Tab-separated table of C-alpha atoms in Angstrom:
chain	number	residue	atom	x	y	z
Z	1	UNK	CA	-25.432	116.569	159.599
Z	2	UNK	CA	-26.344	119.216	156.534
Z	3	UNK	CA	-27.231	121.513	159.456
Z	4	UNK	CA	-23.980	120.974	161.623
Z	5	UNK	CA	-22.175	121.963	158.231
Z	6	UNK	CA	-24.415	124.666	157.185
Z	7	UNK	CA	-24.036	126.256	160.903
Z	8	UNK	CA	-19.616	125.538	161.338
Z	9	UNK	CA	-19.938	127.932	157.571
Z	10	UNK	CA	-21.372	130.622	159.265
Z	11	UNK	CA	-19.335	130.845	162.542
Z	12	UNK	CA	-16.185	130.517	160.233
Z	13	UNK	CA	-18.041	133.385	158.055
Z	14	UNK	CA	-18.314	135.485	160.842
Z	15	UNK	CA	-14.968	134.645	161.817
Z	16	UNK	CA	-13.500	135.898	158.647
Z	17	UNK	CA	-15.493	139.181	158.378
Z	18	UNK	CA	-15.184	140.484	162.024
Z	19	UNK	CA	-11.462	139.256	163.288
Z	20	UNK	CA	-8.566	141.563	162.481
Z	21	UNK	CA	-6.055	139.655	159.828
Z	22	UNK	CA	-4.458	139.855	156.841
Z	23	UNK	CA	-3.655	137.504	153.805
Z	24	UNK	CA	0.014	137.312	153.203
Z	25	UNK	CA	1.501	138.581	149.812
Z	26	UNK	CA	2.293	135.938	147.705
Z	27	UNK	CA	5.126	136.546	145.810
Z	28	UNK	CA	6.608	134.235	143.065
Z	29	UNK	CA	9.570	135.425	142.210
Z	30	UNK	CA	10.847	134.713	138.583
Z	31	UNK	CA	14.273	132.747	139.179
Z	32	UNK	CA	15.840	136.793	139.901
Z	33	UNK	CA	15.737	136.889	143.402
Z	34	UNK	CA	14.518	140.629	143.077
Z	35	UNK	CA	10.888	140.560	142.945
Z	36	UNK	CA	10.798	141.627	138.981
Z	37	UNK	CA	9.338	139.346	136.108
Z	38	UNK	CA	11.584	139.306	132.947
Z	39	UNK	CA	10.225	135.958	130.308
Z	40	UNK	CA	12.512	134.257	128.612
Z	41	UNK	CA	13.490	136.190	125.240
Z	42	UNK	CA	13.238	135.006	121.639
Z	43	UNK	CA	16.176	132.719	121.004
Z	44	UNK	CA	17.981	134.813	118.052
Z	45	UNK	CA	20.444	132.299	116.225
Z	46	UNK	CA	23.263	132.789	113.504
Z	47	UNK	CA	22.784	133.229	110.262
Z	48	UNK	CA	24.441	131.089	107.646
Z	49	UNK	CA	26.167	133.450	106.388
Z	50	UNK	CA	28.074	133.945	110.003
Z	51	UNK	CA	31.664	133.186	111.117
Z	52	UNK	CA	31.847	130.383	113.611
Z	53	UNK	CA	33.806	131.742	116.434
Z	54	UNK	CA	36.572	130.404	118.081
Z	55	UNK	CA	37.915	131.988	121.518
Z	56	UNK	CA	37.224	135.428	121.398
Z	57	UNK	CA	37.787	135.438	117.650
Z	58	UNK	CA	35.174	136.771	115.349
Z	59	UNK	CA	33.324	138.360	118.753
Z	60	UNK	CA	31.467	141.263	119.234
Z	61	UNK	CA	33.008	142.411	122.442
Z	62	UNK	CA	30.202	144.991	123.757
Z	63	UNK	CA	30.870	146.166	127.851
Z	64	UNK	CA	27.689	147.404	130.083
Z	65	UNK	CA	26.738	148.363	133.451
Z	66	UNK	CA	23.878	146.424	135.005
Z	67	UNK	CA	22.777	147.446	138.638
Z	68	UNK	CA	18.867	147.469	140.342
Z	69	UNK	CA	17.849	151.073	139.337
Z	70	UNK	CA	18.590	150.666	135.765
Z	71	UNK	CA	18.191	146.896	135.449
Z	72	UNK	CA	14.672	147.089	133.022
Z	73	UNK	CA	16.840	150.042	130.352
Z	74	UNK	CA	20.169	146.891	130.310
Z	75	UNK	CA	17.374	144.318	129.930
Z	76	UNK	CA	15.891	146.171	127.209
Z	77	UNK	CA	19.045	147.224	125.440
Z	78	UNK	CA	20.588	143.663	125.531
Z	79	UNK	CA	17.147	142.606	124.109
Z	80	UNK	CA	17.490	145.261	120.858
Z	81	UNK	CA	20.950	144.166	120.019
Z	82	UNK	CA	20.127	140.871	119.966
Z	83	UNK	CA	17.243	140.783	118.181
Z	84	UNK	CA	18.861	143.023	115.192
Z	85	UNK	CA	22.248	141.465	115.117
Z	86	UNK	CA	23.052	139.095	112.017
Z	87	UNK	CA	25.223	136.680	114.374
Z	88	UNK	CA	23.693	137.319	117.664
Z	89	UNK	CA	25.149	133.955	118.830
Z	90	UNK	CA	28.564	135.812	118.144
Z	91	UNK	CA	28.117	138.737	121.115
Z	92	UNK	CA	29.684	138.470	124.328
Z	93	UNK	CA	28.234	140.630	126.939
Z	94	UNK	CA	30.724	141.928	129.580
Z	95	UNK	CA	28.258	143.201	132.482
Z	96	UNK	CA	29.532	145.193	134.908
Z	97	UNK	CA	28.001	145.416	138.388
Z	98	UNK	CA	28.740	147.497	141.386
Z	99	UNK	CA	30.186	145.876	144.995
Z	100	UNK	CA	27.055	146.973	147.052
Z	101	UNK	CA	24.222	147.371	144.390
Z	102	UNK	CA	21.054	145.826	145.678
Z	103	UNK	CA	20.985	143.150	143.240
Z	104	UNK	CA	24.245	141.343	143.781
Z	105	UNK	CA	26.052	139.690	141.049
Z	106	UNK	CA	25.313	136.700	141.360
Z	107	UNK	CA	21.422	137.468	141.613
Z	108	UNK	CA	22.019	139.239	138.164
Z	109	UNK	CA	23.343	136.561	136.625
Z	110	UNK	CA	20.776	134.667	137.299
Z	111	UNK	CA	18.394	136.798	135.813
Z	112	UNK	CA	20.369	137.588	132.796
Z	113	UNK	CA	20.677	133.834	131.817
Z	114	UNK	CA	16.664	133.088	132.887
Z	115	UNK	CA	15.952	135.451	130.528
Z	116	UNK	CA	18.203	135.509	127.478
Z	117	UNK	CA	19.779	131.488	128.357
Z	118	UNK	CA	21.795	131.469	124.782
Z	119	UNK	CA	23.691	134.704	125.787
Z	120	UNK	CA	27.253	134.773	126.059
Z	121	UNK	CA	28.717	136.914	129.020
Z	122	UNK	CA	30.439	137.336	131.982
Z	123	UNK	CA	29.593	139.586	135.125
Z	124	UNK	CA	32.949	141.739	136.824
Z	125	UNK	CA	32.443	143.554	139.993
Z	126	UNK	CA	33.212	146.725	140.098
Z	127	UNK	CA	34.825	147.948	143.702
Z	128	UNK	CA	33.442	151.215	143.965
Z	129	UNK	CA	36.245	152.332	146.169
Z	130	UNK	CA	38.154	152.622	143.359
Z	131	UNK	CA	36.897	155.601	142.421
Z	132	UNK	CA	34.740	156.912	145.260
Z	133	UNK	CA	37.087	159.696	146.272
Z	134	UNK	CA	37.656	160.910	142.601
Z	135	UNK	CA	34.324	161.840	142.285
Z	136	UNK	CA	32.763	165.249	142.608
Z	137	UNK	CA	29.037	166.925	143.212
Z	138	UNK	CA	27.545	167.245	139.822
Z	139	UNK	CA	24.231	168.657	138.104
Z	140	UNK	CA	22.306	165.721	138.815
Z	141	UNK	CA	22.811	163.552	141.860
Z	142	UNK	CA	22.380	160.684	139.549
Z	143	UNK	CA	25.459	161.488	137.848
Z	144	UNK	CA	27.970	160.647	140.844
Z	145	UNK	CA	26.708	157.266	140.489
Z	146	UNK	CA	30.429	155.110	140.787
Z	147	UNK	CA	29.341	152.915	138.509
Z	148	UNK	CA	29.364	155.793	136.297
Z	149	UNK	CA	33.068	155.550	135.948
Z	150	UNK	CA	33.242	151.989	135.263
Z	151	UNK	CA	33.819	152.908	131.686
Z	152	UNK	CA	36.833	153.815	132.781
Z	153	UNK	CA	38.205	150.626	133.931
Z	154	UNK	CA	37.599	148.980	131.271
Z	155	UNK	CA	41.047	148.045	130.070
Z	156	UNK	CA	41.690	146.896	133.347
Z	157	UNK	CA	38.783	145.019	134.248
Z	158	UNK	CA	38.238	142.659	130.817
Z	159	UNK	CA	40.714	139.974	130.353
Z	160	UNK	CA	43.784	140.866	128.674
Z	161	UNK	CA	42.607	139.404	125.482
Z	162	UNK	CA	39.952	141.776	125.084
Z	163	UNK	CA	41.317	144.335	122.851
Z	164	UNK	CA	38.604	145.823	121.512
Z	165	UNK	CA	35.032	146.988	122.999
Z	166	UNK	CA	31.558	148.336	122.325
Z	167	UNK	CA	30.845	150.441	125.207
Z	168	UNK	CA	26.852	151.093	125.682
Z	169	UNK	CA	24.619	152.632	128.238
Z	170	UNK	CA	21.885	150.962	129.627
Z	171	UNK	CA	19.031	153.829	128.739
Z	172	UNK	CA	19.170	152.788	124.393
Z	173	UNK	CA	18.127	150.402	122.284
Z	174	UNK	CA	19.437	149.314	118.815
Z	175	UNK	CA	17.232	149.371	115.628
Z	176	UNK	CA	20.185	148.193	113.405
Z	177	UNK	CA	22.970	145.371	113.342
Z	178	UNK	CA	25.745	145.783	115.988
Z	179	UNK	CA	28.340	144.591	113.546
Z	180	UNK	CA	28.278	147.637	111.427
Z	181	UNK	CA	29.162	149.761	114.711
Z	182	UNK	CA	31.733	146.888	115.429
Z	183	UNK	CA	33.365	146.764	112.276
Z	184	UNK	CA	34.571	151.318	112.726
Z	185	UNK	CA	38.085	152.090	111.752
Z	186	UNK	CA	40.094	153.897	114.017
Z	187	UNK	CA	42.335	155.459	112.361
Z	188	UNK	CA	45.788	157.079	112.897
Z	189	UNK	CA	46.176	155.429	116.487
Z	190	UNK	CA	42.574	156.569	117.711
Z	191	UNK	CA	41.651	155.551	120.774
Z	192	UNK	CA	38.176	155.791	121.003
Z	193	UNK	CA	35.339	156.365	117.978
Z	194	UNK	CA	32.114	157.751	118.584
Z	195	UNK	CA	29.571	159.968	116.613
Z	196	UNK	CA	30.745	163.838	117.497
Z	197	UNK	CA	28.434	167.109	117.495
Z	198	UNK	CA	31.490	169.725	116.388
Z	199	UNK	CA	28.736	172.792	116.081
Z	200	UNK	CA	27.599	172.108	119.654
Z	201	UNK	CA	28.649	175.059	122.148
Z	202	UNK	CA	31.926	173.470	123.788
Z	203	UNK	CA	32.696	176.305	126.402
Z	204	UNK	CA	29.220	175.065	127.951
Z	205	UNK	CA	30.588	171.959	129.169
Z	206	UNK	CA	33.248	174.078	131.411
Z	207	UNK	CA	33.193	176.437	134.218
Z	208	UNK	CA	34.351	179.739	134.066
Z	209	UNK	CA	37.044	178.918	135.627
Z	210	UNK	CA	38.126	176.125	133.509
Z	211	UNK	CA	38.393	178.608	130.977
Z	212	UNK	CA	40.119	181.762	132.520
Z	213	UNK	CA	42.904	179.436	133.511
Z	214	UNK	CA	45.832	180.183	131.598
Z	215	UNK	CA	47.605	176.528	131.987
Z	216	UNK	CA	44.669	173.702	132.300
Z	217	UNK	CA	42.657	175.391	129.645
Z	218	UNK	CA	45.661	175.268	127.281
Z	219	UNK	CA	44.555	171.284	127.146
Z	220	UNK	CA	42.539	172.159	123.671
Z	221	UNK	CA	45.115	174.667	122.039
Z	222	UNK	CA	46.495	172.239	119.729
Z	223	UNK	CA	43.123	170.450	119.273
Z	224	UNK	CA	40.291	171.251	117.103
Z	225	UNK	CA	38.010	169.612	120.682
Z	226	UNK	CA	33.993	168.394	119.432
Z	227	UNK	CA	31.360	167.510	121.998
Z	228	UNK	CA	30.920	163.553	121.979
Z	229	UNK	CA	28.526	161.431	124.393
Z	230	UNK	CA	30.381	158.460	125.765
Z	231	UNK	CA	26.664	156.506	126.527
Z	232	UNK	CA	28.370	154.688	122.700
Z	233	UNK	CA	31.608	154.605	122.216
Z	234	UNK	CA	33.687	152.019	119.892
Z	235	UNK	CA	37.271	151.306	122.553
Z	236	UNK	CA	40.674	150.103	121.433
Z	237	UNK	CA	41.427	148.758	124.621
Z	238	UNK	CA	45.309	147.458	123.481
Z	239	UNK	CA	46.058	151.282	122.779
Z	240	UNK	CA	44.197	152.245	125.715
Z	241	UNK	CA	46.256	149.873	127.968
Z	242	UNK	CA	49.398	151.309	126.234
Z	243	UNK	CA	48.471	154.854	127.048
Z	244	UNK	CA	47.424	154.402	130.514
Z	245	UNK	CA	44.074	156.772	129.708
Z	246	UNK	CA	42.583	155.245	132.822
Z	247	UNK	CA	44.935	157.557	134.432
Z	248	UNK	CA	44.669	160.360	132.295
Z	249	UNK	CA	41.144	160.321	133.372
Z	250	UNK	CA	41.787	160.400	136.579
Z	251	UNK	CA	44.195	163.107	136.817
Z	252	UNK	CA	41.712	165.129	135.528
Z	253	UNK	CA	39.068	164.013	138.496
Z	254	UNK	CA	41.276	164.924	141.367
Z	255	UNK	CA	41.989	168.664	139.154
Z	256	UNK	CA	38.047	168.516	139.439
Z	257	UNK	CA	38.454	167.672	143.137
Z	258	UNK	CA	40.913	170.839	143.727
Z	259	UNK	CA	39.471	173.607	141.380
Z	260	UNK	CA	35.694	172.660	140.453
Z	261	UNK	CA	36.350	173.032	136.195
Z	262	UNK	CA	32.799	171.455	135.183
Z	263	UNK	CA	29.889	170.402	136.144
Z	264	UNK	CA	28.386	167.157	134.871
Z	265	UNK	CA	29.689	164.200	136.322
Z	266	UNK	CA	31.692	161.374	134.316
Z	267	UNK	CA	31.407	163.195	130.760
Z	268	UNK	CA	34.086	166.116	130.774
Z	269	UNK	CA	37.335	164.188	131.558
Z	270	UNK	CA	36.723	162.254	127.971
Z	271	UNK	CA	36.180	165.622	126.681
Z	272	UNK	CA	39.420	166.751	128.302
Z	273	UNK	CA	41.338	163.765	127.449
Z	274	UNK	CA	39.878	162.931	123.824
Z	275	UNK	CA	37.681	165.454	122.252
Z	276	UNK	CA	39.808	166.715	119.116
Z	277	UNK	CA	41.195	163.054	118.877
Z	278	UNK	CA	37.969	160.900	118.185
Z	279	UNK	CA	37.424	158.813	115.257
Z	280	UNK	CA	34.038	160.491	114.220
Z	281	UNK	CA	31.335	157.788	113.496
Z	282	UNK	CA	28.187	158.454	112.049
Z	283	UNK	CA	25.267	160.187	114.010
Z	284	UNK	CA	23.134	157.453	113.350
Z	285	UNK	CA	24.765	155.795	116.279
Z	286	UNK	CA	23.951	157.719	118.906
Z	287	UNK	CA	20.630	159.855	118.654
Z	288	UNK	CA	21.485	160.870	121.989
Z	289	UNK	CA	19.410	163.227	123.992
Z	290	UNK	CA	15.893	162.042	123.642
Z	291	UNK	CA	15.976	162.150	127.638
Z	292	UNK	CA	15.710	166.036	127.983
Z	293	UNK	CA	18.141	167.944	129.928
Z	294	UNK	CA	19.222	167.285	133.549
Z	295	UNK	CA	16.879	169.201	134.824
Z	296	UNK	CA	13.445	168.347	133.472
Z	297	UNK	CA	13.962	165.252	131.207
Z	298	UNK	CA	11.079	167.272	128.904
Z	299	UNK	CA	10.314	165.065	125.575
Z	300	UNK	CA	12.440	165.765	122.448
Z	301	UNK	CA	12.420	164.663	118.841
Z	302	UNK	CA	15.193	162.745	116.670
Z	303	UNK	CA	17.766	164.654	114.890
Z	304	UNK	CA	17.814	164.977	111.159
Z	305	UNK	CA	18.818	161.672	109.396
Z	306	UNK	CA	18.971	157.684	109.590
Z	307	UNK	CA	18.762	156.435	113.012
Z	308	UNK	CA	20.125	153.105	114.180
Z	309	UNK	CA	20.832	153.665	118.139
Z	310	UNK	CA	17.945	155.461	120.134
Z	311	UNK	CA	19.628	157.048	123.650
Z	312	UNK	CA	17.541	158.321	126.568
Z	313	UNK	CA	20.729	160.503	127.902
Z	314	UNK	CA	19.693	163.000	129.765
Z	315	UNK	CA	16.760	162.829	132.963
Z	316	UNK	CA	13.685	161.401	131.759
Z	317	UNK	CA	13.867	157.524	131.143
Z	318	UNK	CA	11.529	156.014	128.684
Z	319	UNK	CA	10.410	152.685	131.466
Z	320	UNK	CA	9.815	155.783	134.191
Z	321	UNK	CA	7.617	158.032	131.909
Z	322	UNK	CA	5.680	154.775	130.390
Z	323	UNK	CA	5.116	153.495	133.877
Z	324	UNK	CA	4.133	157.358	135.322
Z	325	UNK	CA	1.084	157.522	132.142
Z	326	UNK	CA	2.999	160.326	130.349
Z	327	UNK	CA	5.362	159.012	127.949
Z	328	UNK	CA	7.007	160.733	125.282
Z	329	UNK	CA	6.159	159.518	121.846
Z	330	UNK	CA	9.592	158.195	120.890
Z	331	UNK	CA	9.283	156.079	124.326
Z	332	UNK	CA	7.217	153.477	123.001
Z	333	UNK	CA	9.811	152.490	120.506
Z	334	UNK	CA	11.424	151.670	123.483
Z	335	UNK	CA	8.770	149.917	125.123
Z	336	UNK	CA	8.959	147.428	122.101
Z	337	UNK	CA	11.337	146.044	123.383
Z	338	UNK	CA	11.095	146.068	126.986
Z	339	UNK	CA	10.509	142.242	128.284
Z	340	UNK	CA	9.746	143.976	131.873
Z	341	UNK	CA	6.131	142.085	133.145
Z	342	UNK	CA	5.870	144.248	136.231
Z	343	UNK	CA	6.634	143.534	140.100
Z	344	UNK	CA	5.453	139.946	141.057
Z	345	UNK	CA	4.228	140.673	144.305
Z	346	UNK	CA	0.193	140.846	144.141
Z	347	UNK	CA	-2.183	142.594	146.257
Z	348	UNK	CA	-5.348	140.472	146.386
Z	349	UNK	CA	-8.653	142.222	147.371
Z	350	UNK	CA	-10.828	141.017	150.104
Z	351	UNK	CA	-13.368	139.107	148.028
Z	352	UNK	CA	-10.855	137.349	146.074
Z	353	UNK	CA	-9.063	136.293	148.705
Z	354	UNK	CA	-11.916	135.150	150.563
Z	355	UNK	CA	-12.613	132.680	147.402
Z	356	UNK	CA	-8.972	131.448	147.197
Z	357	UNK	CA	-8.699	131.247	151.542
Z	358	UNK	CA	-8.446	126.927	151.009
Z	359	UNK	CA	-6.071	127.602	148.673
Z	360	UNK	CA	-3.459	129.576	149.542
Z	361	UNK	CA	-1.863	129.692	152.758
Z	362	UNK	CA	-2.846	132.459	155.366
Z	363	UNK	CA	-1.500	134.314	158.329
Z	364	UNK	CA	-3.193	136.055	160.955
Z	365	UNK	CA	-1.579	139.312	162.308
């Protein structure tokens, strides 16, 4: 009997090492339908000291994209305001998500609440025939992205009782509490606030032709216009309703459409429409840039002073140089707060899947 065994081992040994097959990839997939691994976060409650909200009262109302490409930098940033908030039980997250993006809304949903299950939000779609044939070729093809422009749609996407909003890009993370950025004045009827760079070379940001136009160009003659970024940008969305900005904006993008007037992508129609009018808020807030240009996303250091927002603008990500072995040295602030596990799909190598072969099921190609 011993023998009978000994000898069916070695035909089904010779089996496995001279017929043509493959093991099939396993692939547990974390509750996201997408093949990624994000753990459940720290659950970050109240302090004593905070409000107990009611309706949207005493909410911090902060509006972001979320889509496949950038899902790991929302993940990340969601995870840094959290985690530094005083009353991170009093954020509501309104995520916005693209018609045909990979991951489809309801996929992201899922992952969002596997992952942080005490967060408050709500996921909008975002049509992107809305604004498809407003857009124009820019610098970087990552910058006609539609969901781009969802920042503009703001005030008509979010519920009517929304009236005010923390726009924030999905390539920062927060080292400080939220509600200090929440709490910004606008004053005299200000739209928007955001941190503005008024020594920065404006005429850059414009074509040539922009500028040698005797009527459009005349937009900034009674303005005093500053460079902002619009990755963080505090929103009166009542106001913004009232002055139908959306299509401000937008007559701008079909000017763009026309006579090309600049050159990178969703920025220069807030610049157009705002700059000169923008409640000024603190650098700290937005030490924008640490992505490098456009062109070769090259490492760069912090501005001068206090920091409380760290932004990857620009083309080098901080997951993408991190994952590529040649990160920049402000990245791995970053990567402190990436939950991001890596892909779940495993490649096992012949000898261990030899040992698990009982175990898992296999298929022969």
């Amino acid at each position: 009997m011993r023998f009978i065994l000994y000898a069916a081992a070695l035909l089904l040994l010779h089996f496995l090492l001279t017929a043509s097959f493959c093991l099939a990839i396993r692939t547990t997939v974390g509750g996201d339908g997408l093949g990624f691994r994000f753990p459940e976060a720290p659950y970050y409650r109240n302090g004593v000291e905070c409000p107990v909200s009611s309706g949207d009262r005493n909410l911090v109302q902060v509006a972001m994209t979320l889509d496949f490409e950038y899902l790991r930098g929302s993940i990340a940033a969601v995870h840094s305001v959290v985690r530094h908030a005083s009353c991170p039980e009093n954020i509501f997250f309104h995520f916005i998500a693209a018609e045909f993006d990979p991951a489809s809304p309801r996929v992201l949903s899922k992952l969002v609440r596997s992952t942080f299950p005490s967060l408050n939000f709500r996921i909008y779609i975002f049509r992107e025939d809305t604004v498809i044939n407003l857009i124009s070729s820019s610098i970087r093809q990552a910058l006609e992205n539609p969901l781009n422009y969802a920042r503009n749609y703001l005030g008509d996407m979010l519920d009517i009782q929304v009236g005010r909003v923390i726009y924030l890009d999905s390539d920062l993370v927060l080292v400080d509490d939220i509600l200090k950025l929440w709490n910004t004045t606008l004053t005299n009827s200000r739209v928007i606030g955001a941190p503005e760079y008024c020594h920065a070379n404006f005429n850059k940001y414009f074509t040539a032709g922009f500028w040698s136009d005797p009527v459009i160009s005349r937009v900034f003659r009674s303005r005093k216009p500053c460079y902002f970024n619009t990755g963080v940008m505090v929103m009166d969305l009542v106001r913004w309703r009232e002055g139908n900005y959306r299509k401000r904006i937008e007559n701008w993008m079909e000017i763009q459409r026309k006579k090309k007037i600049y050159e990178l992508g969703s920025l220069p129609p807030y610049l157009l429409v705002f700059a000169g009018n923008v409640e000024g808020i603190d650098h700290r807030w937005n030490q924008h840039g640490l992505g490098g240009d456009n062109i070769r996303g090259s490492c760069r250091s912090l501005h001068p002073g206090p920091v409380s927002l760290l932004h990857w603008s620009g083309k080098g990500k901080p997951w993408v140089r991190l994952d590529g072995g040649s990160p920049c040295p402000l990245d791995h602030i970053w990567e402190s707060y990436d939950l991001y596990k890596g892909n779940l799909i495993k490649h096992q190598s012949f000898p261990s899947a030899f040992a698990n072969f009982f175990e898992y099921p296999s298929y022969l190609f």
